[in-house]
PDB file of N, CA, C and O in Angstrom:
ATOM      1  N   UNK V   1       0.832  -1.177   0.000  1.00 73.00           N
ATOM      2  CA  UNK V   1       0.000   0.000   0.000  1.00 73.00           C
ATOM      3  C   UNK V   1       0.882   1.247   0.000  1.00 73.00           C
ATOM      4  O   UNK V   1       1.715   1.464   0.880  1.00 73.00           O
ATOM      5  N   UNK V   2       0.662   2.013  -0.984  1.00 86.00           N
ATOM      6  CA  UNK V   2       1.666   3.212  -1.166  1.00 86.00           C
ATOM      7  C   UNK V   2       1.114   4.113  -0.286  1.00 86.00           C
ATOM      8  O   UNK V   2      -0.085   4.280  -0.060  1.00 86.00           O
ATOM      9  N   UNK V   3       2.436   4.918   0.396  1.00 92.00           N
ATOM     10  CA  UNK V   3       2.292   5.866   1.735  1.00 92.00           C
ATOM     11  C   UNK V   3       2.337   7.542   1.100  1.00 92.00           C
ATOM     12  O   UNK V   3       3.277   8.331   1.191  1.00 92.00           O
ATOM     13  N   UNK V   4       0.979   7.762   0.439  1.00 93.00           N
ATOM     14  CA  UNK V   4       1.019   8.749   0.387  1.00 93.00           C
ATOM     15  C   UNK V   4       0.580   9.839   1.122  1.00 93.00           C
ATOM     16  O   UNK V   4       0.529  10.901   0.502  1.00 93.00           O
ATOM     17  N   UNK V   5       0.322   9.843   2.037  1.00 94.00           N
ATOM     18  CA  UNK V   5       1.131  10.740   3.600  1.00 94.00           C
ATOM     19  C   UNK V   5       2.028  11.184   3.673  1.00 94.00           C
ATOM     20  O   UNK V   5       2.113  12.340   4.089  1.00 94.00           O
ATOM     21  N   UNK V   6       3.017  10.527   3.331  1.00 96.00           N
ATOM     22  CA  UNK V   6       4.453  10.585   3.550  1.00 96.00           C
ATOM     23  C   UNK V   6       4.770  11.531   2.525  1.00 96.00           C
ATOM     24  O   UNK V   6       5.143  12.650   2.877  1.00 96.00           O
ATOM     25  N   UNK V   7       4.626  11.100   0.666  1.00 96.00           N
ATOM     26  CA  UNK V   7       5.001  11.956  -0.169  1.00 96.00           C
ATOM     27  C   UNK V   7       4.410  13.122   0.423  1.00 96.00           C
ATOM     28  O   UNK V   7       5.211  14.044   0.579  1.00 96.00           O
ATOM     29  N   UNK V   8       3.172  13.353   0.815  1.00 96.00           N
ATOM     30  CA  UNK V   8       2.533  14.368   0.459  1.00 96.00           C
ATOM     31  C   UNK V   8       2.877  15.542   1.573  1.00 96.00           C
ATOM     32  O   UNK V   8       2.906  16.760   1.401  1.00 96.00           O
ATOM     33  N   UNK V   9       3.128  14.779   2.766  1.00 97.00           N
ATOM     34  CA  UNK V   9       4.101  15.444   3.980  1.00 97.00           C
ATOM     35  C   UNK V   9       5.534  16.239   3.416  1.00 97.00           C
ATOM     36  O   UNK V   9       6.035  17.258   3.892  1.00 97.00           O
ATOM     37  N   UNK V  10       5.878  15.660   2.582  1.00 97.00           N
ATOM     38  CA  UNK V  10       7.236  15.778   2.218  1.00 97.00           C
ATOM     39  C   UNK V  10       7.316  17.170   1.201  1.00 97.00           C
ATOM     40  O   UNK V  10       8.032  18.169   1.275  1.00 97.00           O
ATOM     41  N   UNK V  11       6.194  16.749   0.172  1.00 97.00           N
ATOM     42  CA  UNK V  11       5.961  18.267  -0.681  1.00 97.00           C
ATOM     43  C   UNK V  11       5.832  19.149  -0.078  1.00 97.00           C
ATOM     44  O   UNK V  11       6.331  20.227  -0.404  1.00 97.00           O
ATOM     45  N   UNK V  12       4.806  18.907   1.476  1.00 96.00           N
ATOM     46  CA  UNK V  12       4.459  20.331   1.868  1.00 96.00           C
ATOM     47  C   UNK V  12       5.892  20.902   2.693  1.00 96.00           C
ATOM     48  O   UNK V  12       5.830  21.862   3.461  1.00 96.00           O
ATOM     49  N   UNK V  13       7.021  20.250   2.445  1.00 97.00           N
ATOM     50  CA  UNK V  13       8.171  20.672   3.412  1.00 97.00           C
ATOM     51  C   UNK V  13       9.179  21.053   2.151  1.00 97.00           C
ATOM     52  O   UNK V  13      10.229  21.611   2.468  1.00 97.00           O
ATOM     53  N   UNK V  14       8.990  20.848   1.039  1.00 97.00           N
ATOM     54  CA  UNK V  14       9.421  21.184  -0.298  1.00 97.00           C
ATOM     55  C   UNK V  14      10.848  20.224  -0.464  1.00 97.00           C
ATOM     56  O   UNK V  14      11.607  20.447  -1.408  1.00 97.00           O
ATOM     57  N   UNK V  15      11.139  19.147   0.530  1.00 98.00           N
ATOM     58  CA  UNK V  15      12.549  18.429  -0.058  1.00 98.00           C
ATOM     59  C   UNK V  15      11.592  17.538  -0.729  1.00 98.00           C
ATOM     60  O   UNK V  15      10.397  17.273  -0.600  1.00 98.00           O
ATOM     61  N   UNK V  16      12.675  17.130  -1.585  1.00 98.00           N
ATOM     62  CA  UNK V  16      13.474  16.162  -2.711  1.00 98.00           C
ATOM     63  C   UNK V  16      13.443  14.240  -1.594  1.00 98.00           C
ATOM     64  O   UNK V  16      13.806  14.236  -0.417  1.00 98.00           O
ATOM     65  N   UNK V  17      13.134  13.388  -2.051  1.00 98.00           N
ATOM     66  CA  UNK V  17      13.363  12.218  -1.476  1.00 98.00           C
ATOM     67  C   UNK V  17      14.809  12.184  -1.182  1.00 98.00           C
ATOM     68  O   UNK V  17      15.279  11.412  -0.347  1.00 98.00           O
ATOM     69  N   UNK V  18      15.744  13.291  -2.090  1.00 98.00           N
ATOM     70  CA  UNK V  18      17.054  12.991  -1.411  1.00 98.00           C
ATOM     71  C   UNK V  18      17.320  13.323  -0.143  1.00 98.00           C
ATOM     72  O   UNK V  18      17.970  12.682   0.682  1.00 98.00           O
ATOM     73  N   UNK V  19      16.413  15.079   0.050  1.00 98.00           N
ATOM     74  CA  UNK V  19      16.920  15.588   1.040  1.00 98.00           C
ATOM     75  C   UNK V  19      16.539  15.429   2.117  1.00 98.00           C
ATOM     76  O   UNK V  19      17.072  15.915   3.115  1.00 98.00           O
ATOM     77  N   UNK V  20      15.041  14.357   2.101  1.00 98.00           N
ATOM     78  CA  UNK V  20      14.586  13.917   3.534  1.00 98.00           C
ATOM     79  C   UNK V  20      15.296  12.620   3.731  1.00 98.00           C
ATOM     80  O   UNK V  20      15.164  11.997   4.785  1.00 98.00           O
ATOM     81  N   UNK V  21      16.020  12.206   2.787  1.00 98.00           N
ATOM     82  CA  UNK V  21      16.644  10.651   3.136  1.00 98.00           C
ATOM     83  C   UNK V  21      17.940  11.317   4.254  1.00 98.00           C
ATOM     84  O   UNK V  21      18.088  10.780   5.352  1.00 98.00           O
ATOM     85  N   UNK V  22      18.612  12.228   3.938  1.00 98.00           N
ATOM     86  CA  UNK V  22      19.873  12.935   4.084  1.00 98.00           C
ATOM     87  C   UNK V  22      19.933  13.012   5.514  1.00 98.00           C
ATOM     88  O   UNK V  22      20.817  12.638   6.286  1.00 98.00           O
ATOM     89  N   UNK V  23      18.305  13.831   5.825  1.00 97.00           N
ATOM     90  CA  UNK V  23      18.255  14.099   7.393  1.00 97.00           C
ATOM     91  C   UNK V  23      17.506  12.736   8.057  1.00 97.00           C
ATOM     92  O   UNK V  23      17.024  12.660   9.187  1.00 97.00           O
ATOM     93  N   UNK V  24      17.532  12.142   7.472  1.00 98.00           N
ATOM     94  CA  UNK V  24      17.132  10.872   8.517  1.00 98.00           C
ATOM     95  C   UNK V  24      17.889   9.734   8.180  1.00 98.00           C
ATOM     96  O   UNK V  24      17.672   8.723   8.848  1.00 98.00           O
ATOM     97  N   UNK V  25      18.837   9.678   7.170  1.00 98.00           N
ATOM     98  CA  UNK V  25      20.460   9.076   7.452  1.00 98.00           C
ATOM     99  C   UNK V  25      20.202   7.323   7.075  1.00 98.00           C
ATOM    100  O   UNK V  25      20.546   6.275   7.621  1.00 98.00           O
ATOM    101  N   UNK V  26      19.253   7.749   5.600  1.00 98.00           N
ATOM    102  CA  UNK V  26      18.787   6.885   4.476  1.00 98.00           C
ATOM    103  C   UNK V  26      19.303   7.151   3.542  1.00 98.00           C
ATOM    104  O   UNK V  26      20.109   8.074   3.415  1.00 98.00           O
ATOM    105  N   UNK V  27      18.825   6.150   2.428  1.00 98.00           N
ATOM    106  CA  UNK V  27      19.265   6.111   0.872  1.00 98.00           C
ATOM    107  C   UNK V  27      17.681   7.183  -0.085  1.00 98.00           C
ATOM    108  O   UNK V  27      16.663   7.327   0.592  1.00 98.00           O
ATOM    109  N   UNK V  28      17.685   7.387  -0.577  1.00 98.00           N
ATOM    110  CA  UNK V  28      17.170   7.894  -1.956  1.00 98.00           C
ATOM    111  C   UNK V  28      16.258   6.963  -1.858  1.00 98.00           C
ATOM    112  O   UNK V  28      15.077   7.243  -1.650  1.00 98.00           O
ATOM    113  N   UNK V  29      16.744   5.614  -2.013  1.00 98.00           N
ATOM    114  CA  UNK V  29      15.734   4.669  -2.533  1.00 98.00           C
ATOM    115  C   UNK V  29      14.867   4.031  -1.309  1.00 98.00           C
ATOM    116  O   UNK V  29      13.780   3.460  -1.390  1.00 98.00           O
ATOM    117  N   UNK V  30      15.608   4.276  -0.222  1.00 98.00           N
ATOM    118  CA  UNK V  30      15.020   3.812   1.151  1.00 98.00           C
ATOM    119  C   UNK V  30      13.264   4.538   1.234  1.00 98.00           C
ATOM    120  O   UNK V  30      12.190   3.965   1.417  1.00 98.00           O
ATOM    121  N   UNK V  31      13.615   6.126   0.991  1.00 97.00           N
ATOM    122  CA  UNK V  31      12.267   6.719   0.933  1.00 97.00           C
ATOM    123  C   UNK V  31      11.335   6.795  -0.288  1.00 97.00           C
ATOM    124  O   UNK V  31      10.160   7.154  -0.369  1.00 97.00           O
ATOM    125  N   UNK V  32      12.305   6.298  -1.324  1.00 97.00           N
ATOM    126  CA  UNK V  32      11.234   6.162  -2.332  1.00 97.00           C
ATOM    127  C   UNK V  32      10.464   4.727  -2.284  1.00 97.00           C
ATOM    128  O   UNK V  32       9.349   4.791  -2.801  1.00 97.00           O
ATOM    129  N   UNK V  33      10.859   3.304  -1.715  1.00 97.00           N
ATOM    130  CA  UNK V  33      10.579   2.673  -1.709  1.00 97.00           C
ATOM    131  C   UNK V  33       9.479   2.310  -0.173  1.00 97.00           C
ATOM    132  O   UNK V  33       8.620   1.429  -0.122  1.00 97.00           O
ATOM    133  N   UNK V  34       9.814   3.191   0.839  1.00 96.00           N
ATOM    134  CA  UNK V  34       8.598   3.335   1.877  1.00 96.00           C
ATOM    135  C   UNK V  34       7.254   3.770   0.846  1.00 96.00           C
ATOM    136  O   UNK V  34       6.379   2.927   0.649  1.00 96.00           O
ATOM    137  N   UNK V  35       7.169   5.011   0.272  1.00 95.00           N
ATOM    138  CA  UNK V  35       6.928   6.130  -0.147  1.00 95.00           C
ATOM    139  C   UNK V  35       5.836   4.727  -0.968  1.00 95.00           C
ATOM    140  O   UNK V  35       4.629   4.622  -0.751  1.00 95.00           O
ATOM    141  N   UNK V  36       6.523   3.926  -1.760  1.00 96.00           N
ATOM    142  CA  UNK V  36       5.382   3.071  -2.839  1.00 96.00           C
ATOM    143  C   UNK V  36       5.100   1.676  -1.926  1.00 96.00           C
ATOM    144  O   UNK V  36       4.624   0.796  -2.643  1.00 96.00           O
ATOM    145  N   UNK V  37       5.265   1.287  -0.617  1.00 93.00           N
ATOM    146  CA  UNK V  37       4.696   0.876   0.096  1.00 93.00           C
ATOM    147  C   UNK V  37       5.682  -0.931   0.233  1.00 93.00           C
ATOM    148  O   UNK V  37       5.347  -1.967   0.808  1.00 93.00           O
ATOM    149  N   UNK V  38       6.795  -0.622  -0.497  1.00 96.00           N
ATOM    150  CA  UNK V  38       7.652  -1.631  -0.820  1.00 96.00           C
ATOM    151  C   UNK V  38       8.941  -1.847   0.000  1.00 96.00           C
ATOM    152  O   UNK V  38       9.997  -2.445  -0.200  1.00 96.00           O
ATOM    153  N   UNK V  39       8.332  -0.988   1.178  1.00 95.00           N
ATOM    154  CA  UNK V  39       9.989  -1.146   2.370  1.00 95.00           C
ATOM    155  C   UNK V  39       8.786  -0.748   3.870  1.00 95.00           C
ATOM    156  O   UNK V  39       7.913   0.112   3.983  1.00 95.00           O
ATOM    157  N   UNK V  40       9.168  -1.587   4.608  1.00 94.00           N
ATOM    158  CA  UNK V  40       8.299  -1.306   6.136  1.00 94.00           C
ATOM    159  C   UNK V  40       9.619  -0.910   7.007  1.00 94.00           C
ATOM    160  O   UNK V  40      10.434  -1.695   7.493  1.00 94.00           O
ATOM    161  N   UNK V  41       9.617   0.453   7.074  1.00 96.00           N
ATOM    162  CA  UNK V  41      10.324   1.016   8.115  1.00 96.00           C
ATOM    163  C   UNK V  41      10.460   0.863   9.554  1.00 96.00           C
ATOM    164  O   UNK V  41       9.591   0.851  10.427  1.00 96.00           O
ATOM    165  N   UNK V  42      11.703   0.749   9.627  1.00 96.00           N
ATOM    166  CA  UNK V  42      11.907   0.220  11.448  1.00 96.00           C
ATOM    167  C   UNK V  42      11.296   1.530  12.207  1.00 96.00           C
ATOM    168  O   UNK V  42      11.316   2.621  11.637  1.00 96.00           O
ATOM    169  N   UNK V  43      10.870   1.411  13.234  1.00 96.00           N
ATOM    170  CA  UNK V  43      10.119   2.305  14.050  1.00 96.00           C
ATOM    171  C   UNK V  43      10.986   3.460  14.239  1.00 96.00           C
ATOM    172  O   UNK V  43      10.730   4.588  13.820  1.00 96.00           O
ATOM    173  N   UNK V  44      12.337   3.019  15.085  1.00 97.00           N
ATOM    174  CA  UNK V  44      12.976   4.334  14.645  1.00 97.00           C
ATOM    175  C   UNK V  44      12.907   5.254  13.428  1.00 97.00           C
ATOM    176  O   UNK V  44      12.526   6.417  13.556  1.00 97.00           O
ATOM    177  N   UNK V  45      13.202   4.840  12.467  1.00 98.00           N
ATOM    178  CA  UNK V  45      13.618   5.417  11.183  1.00 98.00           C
ATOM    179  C   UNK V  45      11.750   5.937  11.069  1.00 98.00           C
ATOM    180  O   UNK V  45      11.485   7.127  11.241  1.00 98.00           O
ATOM    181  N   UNK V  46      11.085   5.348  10.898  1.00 97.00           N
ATOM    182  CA  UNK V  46       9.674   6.045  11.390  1.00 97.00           C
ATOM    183  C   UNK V  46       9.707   7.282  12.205  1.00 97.00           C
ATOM    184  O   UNK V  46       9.571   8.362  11.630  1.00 97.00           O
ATOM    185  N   UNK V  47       9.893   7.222  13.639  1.00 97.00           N
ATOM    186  CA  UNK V  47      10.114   8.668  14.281  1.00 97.00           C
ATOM    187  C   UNK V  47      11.236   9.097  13.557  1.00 97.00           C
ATOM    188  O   UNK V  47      10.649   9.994  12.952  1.00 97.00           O
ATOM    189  N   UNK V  48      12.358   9.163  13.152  1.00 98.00           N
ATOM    190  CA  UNK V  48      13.284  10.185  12.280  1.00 98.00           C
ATOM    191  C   UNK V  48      12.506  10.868  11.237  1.00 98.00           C
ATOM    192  O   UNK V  48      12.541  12.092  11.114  1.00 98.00           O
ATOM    193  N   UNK V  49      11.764  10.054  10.441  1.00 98.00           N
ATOM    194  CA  UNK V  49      10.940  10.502   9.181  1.00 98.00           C
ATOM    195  C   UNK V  49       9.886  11.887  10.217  1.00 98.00           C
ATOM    196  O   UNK V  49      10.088  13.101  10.201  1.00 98.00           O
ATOM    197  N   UNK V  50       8.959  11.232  10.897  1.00 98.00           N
ATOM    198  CA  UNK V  50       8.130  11.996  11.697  1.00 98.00           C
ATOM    199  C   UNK V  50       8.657  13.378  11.971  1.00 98.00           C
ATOM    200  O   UNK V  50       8.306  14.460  11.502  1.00 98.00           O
ATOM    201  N   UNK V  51       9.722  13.026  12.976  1.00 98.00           N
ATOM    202  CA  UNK V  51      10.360  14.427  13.510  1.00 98.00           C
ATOM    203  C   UNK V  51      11.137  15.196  12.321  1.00 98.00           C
ATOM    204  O   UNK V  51      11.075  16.366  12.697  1.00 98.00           O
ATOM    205  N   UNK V  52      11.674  15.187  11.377  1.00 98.00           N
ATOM    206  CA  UNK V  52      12.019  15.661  10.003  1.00 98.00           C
ATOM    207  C   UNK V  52      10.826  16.594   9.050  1.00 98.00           C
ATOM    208  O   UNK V  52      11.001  17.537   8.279  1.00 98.00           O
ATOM    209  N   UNK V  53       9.560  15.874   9.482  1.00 98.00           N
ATOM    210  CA  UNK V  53       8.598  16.335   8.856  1.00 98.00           C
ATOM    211  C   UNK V  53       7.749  17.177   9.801  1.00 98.00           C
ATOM    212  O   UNK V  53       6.827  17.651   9.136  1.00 98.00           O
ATOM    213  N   UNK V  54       7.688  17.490  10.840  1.00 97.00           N
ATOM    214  CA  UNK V  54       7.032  17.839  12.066  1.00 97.00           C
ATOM    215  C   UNK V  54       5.526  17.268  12.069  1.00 97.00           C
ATOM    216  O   UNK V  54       4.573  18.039  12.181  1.00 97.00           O
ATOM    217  N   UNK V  55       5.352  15.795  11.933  1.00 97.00           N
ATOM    218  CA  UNK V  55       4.367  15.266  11.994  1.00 97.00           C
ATOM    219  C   UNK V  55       4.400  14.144  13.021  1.00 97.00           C
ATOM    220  O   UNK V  55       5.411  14.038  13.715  1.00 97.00           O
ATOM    221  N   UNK V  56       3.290  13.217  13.197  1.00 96.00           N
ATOM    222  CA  UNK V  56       2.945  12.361  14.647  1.00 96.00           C
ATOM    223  C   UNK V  56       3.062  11.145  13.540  1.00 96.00           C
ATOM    224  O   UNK V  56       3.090  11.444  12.346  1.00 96.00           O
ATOM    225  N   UNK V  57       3.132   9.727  13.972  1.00 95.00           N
ATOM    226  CA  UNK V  57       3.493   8.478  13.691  1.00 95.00           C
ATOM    227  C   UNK V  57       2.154   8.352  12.803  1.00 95.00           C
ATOM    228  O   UNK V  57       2.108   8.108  11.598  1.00 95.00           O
ATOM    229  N   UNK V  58       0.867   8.619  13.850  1.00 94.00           N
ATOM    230  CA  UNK V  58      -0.506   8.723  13.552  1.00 94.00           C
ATOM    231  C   UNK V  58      -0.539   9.535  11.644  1.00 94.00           C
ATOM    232  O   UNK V  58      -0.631   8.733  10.716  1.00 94.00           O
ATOM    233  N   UNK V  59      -0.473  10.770  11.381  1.00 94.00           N
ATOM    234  CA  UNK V  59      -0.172  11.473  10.490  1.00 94.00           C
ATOM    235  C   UNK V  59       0.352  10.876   9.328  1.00 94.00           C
ATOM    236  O   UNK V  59      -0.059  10.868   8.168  1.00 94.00           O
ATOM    237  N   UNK V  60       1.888  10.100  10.163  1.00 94.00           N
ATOM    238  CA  UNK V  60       1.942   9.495   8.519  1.00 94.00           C
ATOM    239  C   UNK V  60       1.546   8.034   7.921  1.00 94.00           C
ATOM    240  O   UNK V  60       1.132   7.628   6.835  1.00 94.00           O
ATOM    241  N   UNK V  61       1.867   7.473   9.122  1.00 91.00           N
ATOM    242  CA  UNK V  61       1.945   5.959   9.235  1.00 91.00           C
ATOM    243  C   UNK V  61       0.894   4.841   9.178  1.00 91.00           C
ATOM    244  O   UNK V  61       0.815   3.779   8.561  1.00 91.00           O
ATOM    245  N   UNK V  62      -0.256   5.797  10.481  1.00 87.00           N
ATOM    246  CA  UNK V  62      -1.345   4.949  10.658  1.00 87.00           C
ATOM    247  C   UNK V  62      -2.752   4.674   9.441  1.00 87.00           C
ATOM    248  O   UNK V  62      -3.337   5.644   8.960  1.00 87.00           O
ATOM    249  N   UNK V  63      -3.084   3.427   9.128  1.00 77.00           N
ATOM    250  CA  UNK V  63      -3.516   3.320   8.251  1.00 77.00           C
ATOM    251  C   UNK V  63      -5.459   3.648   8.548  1.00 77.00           C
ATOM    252  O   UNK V  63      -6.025   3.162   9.527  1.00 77.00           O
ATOM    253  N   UNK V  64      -6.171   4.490   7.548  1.00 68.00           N
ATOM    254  CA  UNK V  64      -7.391   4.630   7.814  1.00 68.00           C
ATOM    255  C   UNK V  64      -7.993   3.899   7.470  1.00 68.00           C
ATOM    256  O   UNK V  64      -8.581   4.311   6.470  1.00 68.00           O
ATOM    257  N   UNK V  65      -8.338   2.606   7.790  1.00 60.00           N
ATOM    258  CA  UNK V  65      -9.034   1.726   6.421  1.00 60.00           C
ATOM    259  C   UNK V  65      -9.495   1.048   7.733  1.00 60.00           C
ATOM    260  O   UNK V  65     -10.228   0.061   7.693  1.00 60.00           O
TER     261      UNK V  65
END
């Protein structure tokens, strides 16, 4: 399931998948591949993403369905 939360968190902060990988001390492909729902992020790296984006676990993570 693609995490578009996440992209869409990310536009509104205007980086690049490079430059949120950079500050949370990932690959490029690490967040592009969360991002299309094809990598399940360790919880840490979850709060890094979170706090990078000034959003809650809830915000990006939790699924509404």
């Amino acid at each position: 399931m693609k995490n578009i939360k996440l992209k869409m968190a990310r536009a509104e902060h205007d980086l690049s998948q490079e430059e949120l990988a950079k500050r949370v001390g990932v690959s490029r492909q690490t967040i592009g591949l969360i991002e299309l729902g094809k990598y399940n992020p360790t919880l840490s790296l979850c709060k890094a993403i979170c706090k990078a984006l000034s959003k809650t676990l809830d915000e990006l993570f939790w699924d509404d369905d």
